[in-house]
Short mmCIF file of C-alpha atoms in Angstrom, two decimals:
data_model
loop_
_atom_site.label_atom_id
_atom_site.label_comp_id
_atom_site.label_asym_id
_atom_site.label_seq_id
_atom_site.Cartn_x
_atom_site.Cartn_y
_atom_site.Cartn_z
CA UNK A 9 9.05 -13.67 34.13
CA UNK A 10 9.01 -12.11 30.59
CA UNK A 11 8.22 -8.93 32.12
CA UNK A 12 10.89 -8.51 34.13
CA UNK A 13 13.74 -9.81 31.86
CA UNK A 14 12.21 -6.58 29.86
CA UNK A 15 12.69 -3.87 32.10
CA UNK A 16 16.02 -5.75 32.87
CA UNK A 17 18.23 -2.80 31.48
CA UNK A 18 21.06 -4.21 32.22
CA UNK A 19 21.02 -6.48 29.08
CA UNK A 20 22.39 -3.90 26.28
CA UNK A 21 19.12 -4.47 23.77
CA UNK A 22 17.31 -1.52 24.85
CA UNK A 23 20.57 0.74 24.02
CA UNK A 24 21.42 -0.99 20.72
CA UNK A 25 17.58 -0.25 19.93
CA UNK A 26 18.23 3.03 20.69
CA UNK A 27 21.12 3.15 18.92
CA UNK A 28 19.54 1.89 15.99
CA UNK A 29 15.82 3.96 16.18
CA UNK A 30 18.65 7.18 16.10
CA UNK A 31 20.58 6.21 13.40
CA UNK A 32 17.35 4.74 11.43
CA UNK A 33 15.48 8.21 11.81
CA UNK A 34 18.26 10.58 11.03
CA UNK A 35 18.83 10.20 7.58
CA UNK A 36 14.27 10.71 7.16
CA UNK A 37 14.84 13.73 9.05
CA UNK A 38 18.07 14.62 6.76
CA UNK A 39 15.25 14.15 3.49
CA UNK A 40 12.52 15.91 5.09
CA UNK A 41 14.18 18.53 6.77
CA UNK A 42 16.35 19.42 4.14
CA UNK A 43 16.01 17.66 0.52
CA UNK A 44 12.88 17.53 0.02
CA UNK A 45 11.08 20.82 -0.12
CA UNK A 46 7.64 22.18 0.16
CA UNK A 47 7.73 23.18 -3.44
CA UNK A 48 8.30 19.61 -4.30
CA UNK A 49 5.57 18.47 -2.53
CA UNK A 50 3.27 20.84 -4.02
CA UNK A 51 3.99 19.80 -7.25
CA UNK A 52 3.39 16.07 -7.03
CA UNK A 53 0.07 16.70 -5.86
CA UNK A 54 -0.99 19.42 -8.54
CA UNK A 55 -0.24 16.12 -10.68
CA UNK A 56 -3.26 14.45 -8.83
CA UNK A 57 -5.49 17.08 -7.38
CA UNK A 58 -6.69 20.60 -7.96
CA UNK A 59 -4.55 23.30 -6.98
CA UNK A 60 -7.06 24.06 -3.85
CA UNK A 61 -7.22 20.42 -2.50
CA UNK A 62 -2.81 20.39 -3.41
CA UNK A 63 -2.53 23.01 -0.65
CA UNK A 64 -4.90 21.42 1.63
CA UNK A 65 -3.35 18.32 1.73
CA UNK A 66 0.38 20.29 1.93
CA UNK A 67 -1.06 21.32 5.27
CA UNK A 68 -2.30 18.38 6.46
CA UNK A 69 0.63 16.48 5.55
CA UNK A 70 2.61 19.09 7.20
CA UNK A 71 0.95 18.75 10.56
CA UNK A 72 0.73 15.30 10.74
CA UNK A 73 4.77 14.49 9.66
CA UNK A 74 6.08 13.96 13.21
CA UNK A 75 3.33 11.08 13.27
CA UNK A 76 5.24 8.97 11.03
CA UNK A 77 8.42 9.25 12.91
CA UNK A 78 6.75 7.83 16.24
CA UNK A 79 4.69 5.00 13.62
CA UNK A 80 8.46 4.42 11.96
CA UNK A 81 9.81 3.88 15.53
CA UNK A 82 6.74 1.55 16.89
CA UNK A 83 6.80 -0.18 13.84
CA UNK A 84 11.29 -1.00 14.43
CA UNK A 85 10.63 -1.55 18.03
CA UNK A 86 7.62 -3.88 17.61
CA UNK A 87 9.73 -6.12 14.78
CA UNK A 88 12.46 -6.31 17.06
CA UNK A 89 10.36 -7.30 20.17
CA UNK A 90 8.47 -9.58 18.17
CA UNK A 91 11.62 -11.39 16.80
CA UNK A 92 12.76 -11.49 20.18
CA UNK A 93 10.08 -13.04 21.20
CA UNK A 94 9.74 -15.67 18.28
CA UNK A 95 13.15 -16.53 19.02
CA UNK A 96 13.17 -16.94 22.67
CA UNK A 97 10.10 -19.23 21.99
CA UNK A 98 11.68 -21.49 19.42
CA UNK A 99 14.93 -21.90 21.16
CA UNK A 100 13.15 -22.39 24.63
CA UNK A 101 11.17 -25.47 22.67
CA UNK A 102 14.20 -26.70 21.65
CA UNK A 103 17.11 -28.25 23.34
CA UNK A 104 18.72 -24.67 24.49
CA UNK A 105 17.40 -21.93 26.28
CA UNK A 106 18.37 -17.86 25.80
CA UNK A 107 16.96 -15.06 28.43
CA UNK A 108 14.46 -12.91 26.48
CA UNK A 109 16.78 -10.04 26.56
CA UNK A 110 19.66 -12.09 24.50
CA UNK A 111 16.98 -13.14 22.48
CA UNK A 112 16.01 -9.29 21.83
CA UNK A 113 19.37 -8.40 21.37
CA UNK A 114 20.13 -10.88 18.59
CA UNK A 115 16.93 -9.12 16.73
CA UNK A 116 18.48 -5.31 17.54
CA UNK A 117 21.88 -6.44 16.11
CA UNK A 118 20.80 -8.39 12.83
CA UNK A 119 18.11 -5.10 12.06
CA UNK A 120 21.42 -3.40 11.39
CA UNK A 121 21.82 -4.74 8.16
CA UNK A 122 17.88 -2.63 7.13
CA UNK A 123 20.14 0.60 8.75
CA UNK A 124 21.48 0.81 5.11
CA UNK A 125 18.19 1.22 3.31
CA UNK A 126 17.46 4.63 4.40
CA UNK A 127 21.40 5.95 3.63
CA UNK A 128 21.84 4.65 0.27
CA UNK A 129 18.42 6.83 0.08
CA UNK A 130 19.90 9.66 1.18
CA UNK A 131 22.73 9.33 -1.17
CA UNK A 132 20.85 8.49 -4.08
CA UNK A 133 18.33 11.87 -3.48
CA UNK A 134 21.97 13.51 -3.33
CA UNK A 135 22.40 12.89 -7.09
CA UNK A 136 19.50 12.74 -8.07
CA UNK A 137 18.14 16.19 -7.45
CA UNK A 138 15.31 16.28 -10.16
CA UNK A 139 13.07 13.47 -8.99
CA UNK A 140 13.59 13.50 -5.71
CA UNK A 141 9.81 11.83 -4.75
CA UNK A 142 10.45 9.44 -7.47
CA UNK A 143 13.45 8.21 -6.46
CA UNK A 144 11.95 7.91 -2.89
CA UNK A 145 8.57 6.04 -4.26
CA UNK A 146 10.41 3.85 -6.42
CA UNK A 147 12.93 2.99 -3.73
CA UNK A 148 12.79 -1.16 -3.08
CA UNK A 149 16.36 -2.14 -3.39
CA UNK A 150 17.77 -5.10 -4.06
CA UNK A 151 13.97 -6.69 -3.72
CA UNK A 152 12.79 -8.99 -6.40
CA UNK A 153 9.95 -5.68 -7.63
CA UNK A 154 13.80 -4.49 -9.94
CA UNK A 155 12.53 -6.98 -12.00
CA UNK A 156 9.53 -6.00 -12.61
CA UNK A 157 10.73 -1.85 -12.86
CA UNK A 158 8.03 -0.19 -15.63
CA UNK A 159 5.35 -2.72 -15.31
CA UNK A 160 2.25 -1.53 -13.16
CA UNK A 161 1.71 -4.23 -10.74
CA UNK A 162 -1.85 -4.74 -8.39
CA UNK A 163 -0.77 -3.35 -4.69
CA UNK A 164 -0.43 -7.08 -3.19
CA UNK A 165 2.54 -7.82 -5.88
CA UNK A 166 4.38 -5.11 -4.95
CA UNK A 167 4.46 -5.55 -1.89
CA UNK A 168 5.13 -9.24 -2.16
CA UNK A 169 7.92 -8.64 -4.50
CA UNK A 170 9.41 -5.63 -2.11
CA UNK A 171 9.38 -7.54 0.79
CA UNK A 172 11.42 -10.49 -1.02
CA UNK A 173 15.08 -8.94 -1.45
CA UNK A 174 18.54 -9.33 0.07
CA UNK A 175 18.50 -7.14 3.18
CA UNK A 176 15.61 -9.77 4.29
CA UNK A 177 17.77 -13.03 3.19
CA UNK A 178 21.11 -11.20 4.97
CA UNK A 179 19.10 -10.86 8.15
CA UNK A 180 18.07 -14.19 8.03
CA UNK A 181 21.87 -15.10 7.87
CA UNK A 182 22.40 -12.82 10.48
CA UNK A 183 19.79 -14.06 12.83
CA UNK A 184 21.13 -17.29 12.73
CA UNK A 185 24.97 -16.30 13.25
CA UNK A 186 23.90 -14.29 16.39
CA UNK A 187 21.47 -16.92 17.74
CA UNK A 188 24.58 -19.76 16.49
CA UNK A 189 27.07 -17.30 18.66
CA UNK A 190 24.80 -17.04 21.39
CA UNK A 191 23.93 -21.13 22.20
CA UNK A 192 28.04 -21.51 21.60
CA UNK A 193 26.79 -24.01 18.88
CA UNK A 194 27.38 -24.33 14.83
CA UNK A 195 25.91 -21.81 12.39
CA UNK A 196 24.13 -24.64 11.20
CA UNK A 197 22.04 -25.02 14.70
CA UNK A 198 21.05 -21.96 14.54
CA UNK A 199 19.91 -21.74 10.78
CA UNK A 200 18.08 -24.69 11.53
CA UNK A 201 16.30 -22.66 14.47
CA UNK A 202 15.66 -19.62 12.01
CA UNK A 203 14.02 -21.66 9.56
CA UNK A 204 11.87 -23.22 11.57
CA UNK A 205 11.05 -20.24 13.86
CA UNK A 206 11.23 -16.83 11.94
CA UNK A 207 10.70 -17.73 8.28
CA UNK A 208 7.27 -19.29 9.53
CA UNK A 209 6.40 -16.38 11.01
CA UNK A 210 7.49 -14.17 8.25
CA UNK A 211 5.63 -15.76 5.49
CA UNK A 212 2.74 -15.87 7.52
CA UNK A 213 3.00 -11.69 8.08
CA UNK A 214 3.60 -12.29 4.34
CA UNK A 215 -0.08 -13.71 3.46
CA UNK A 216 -1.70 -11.74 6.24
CA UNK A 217 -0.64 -8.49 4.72
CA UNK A 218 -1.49 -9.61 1.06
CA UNK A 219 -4.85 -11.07 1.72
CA UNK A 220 -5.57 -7.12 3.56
CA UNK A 221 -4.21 -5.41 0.68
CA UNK A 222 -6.32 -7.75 -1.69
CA UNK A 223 -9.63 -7.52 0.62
CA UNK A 224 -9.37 -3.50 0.38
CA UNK A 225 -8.18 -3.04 -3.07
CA UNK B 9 6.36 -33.22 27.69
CA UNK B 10 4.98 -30.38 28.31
CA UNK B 11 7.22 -28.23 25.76
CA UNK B 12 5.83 -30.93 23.13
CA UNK B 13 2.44 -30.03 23.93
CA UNK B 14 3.19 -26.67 23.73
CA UNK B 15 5.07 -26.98 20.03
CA UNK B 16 2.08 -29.02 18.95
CA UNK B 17 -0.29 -26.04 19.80
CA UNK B 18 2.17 -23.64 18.48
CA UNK B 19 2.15 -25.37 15.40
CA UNK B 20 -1.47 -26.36 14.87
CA UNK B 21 -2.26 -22.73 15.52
CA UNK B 22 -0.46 -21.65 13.31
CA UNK B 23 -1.45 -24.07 10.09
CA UNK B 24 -4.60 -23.37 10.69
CA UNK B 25 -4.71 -19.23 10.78
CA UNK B 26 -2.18 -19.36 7.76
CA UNK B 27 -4.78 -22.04 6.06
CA UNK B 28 -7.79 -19.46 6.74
CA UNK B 29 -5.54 -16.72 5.39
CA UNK B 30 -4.62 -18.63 2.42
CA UNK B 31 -8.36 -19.82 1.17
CA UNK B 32 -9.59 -16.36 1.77
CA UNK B 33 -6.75 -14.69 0.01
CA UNK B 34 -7.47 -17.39 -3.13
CA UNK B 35 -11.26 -17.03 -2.76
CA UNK B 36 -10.57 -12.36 -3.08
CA UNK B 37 -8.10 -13.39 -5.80
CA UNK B 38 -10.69 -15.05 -7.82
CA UNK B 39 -13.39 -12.52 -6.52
CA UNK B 40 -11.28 -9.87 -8.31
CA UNK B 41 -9.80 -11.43 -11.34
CA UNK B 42 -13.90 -12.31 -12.28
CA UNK B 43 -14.84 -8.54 -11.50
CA UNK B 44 -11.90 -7.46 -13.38
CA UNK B 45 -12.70 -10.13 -16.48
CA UNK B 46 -16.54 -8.32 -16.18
CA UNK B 47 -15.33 -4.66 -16.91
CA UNK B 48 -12.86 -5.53 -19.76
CA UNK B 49 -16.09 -4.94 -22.20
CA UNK B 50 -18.06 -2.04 -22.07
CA UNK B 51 -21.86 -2.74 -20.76
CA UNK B 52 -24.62 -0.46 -20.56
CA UNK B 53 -26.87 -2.59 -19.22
CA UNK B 54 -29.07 -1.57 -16.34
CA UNK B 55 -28.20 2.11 -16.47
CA UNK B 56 -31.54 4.79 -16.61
CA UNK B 57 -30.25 7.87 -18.35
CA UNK B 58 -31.88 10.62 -16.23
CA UNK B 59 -31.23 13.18 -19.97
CA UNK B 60 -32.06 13.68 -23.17
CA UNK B 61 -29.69 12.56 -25.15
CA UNK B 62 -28.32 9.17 -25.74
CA UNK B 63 -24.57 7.90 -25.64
CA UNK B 64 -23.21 7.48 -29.50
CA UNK B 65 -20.21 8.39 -29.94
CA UNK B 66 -17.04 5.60 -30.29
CA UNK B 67 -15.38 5.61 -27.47
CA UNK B 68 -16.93 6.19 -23.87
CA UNK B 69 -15.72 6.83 -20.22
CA UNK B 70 -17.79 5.69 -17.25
CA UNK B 71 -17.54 8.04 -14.26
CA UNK B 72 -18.68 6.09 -11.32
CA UNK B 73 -19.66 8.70 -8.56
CA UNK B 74 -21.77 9.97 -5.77
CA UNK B 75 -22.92 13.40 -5.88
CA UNK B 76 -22.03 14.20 -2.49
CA UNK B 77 -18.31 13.25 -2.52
CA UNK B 78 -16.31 15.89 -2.48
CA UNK B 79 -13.36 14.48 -5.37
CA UNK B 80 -16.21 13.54 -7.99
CA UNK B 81 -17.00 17.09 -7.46
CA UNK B 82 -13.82 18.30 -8.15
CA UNK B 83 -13.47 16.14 -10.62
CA UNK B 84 -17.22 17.22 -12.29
CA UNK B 85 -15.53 21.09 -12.45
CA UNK B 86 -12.41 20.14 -13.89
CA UNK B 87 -14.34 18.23 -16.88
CA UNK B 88 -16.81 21.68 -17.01
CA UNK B 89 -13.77 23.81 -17.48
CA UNK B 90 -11.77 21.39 -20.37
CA UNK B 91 -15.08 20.04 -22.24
CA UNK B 92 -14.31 20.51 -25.54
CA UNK B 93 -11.00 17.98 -25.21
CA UNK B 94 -13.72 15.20 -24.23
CA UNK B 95 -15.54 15.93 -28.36
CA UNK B 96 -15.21 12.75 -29.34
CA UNK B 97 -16.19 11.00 -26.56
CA UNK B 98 -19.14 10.12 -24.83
CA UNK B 99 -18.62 10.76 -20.84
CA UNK B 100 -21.33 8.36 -19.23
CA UNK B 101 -21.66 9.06 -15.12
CA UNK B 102 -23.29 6.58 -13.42
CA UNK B 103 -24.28 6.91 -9.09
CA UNK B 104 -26.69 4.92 -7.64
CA UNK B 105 -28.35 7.55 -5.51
CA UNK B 106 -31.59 8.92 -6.13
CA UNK B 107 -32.33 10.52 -9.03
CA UNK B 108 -33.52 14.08 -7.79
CA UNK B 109 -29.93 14.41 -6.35
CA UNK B 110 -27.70 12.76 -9.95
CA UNK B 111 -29.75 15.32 -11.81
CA UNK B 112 -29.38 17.82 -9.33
CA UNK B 113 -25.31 17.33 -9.58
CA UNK B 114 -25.16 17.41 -13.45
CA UNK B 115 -27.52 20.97 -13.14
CA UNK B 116 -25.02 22.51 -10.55
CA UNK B 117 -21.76 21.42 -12.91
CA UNK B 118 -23.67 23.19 -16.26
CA UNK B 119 -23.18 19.34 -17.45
CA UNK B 120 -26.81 18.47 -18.19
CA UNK B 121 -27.40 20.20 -21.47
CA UNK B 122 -24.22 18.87 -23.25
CA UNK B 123 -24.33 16.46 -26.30
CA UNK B 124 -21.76 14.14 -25.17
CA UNK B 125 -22.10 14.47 -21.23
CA UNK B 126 -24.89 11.81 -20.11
CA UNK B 127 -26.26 11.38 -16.20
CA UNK B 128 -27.62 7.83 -15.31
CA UNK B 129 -28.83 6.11 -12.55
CA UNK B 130 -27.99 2.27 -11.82
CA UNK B 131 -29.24 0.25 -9.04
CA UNK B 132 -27.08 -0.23 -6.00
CA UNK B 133 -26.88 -4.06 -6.72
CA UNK B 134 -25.91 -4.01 -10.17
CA UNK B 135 -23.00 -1.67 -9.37
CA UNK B 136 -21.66 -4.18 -6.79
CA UNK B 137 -22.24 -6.93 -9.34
CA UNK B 138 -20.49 -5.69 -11.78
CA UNK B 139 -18.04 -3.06 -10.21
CA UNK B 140 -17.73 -4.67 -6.68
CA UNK B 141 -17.09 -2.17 -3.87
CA UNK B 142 -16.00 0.26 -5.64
CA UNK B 143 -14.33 4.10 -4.61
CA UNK B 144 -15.65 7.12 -6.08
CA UNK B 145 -15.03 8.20 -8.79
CA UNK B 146 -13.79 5.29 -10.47
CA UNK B 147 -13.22 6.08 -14.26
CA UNK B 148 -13.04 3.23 -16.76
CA UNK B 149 -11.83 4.51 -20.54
CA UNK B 150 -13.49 2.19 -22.86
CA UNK B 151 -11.60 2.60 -26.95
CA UNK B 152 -14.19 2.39 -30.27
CA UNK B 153 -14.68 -1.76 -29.86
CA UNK B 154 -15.97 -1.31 -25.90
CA UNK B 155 -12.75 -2.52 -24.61
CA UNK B 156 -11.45 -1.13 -21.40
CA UNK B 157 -8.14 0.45 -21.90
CA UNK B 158 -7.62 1.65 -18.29
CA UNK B 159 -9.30 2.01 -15.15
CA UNK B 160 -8.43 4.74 -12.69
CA UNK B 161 -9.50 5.36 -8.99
CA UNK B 162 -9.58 8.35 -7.17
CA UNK B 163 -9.73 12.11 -8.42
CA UNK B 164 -8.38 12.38 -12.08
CA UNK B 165 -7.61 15.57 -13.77
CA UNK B 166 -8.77 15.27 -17.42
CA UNK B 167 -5.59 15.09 -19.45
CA UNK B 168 -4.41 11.91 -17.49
CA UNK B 169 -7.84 10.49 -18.23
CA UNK B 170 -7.30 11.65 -22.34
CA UNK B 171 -4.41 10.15 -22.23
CA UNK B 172 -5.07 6.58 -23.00
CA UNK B 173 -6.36 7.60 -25.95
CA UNK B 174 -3.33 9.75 -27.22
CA UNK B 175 -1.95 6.66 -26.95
CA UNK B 176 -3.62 4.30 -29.62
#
């Protein structure tokens, strides 16, 4: 049943996923492409390596680029299916009952709000043309890790911290306005269904990722 | 009745994988803050220096390495080529793998006839005791009272490693 209300294309999620895999991956392509040059490369890894083992890895990295684009769209299509999915569950073990295509499309729409990230990126390379990698590697905005900015924290903290920030706590408003919109109930409803359904699942990503990071650290 | 059965599943499954997460992720917390707690004084304990000459100078860095990996090699040139900036300090490299090869290493880096450069072997279990699984090289910059200052993992060109101690 699942299977075929995905293939069902004629519930809009798979074009508003689309839609937002396009607009999520143009602004990367806009850095690599054009900001951020080989030369800059280059010279954050003479900081690490030897200049031998800088250029080797400038090659390798340069091979193996277009394999982050297809990992950065499995990874968005994956959240949103999975979201769709938690979603569908909760609200078919409660009192009201989506098709798994709504369901999906509630998680395309409320991962607009992440589309920002990689633009006010973009913009903030713009201006600041020195540090370009810097800006990039220190970029967690809005995230709870601004308050820690200068500190050296272990790997698990930061991501913690990172993963905590507004664009997370907006899409959890946003989930529940779409799924509230979608059951013709109150926002409330459907906050209740979000907390009980999504936040679950997202802390437990939350310790599952931490206790990897601390097992290989 | 059956969606209850379901929700109760759902949710049992789920307490329990996020309860196996949890005690693991304290039990690797603790894990690491005792390994950490064990290299915040300097110990030369258990190490068989494969030289002639003994560590005395104040401060020290331990190089943990293998001779065969390919960054401690790098890493073994880079401290050839800038030895006199290490003068004051003793550089201690430890590796667990047979002797023949550690002092095989030191010969092929020109690093085995040098006053403050010292090769030592240390026993695969006391490594892990003390170290835990650690990546190669692993550097650990002790100051003049044996107290680490900073730890770094991974290849590490030698003025990021002197730098701690421009610092104090």
């Amino acid at each position: 049943m699942i299977f075929r209300e995905i293939v069902r294309l004629k519930s809009n999620w798979v074009k508003y996923l689309l839609i937002l895999l396009f607009l999520n991956l143009l602004p990367l392509l806009v850095i690599d492409l054009f900001l951020i040059t080989e030369k800059d490369l280059l010279a954050s890894y003479l900081g690490k390596f030897s200049e031998e083992q800088a250029w080797q890895i400038l090659e390798t990295s340069k091979d193996w680029k277009w394999l982050s684009y297809i990992f950065s769209v499995l990874v968005l299509t994956s959240k949103v299916f999975l979201v769709g999915s938690i979603l569908w569950l909760a609200t078919f073990l409660s009192y009201s009952k989506i098709s798994f295509s709504r369901s999906c499309l509630i998680g395309v729409k409320s991962q607009g709000i992440f589309i920002f990230k990689p633009y006010v990126l973009l913009v903030l390379i713009l201006f600041n043309s020195d540090s370009k990698l810097e800006t990039i590697n220190n970029f967690t905005p809005l995230s709870l890790s601004s308050f820690f900015k200068g500190q050296t924290l272990d790997g698990y903290l930061t991501f913690l911290f990172q993963s905590l920030n507004l664009f997370e706590v907006t899409y959890w408003i946003l989930l529940a306005y779409f799924l509230s919109k979608e059951l013709k109930s109150t926002f409330n409803d459907g906050l209740k269904i979000v907390v009980s359904s999504y936040i679950p699942a997202f802390v437990l990503w939350l310790i599952a990722v931490t206790f990897l990071l601390v097992s290989n650290s | 009745m059956r969606k209850k059965v379901i929700l109760k599943l759902i949710i049992g499954v789920v307490v329990f994988v996020a309860s196996i997460l949890v005690v693991g992720l304290a039990s690797k917390l603790k894990e690491k803050d005792s390994l950490e707690r064990k290299q915040q004084a300097i110990n030369l304990n258990g190490l068989e220096y494969l030289g002639t000459s003994l560590p005395e100078k104040d401060e020290a860095i331990i190089a943990l390495f293998h001779p065969s990996c390919d960054f401690c090699q790098t890493d073994a040139q880079l401290v050839k080529e800038q030895i006199e900036q290490f003068e004051n300090i003793d550089l201690i490299w430890v590796s667990y793998d047979v002797k023949d090869a550690i002092v095989q290493f030191s010969k092929s880096y020109e690093l085995d006839n040098l006053e403050n450069v010292h090769f030592a072997y240390m026993d695969i279990e006391v490594m892990l005791e003390r170290y835990g699984n650690v990546k190669f090289p692993t550097f650990l910059a002790y100051d003049k009272n044996g107290t680490l200052l900073q730890k770094f993992v991974g290849v590490t060109k030698p003025e990021v490693l002197l730098s701690v101690y421009d610092q104090e």
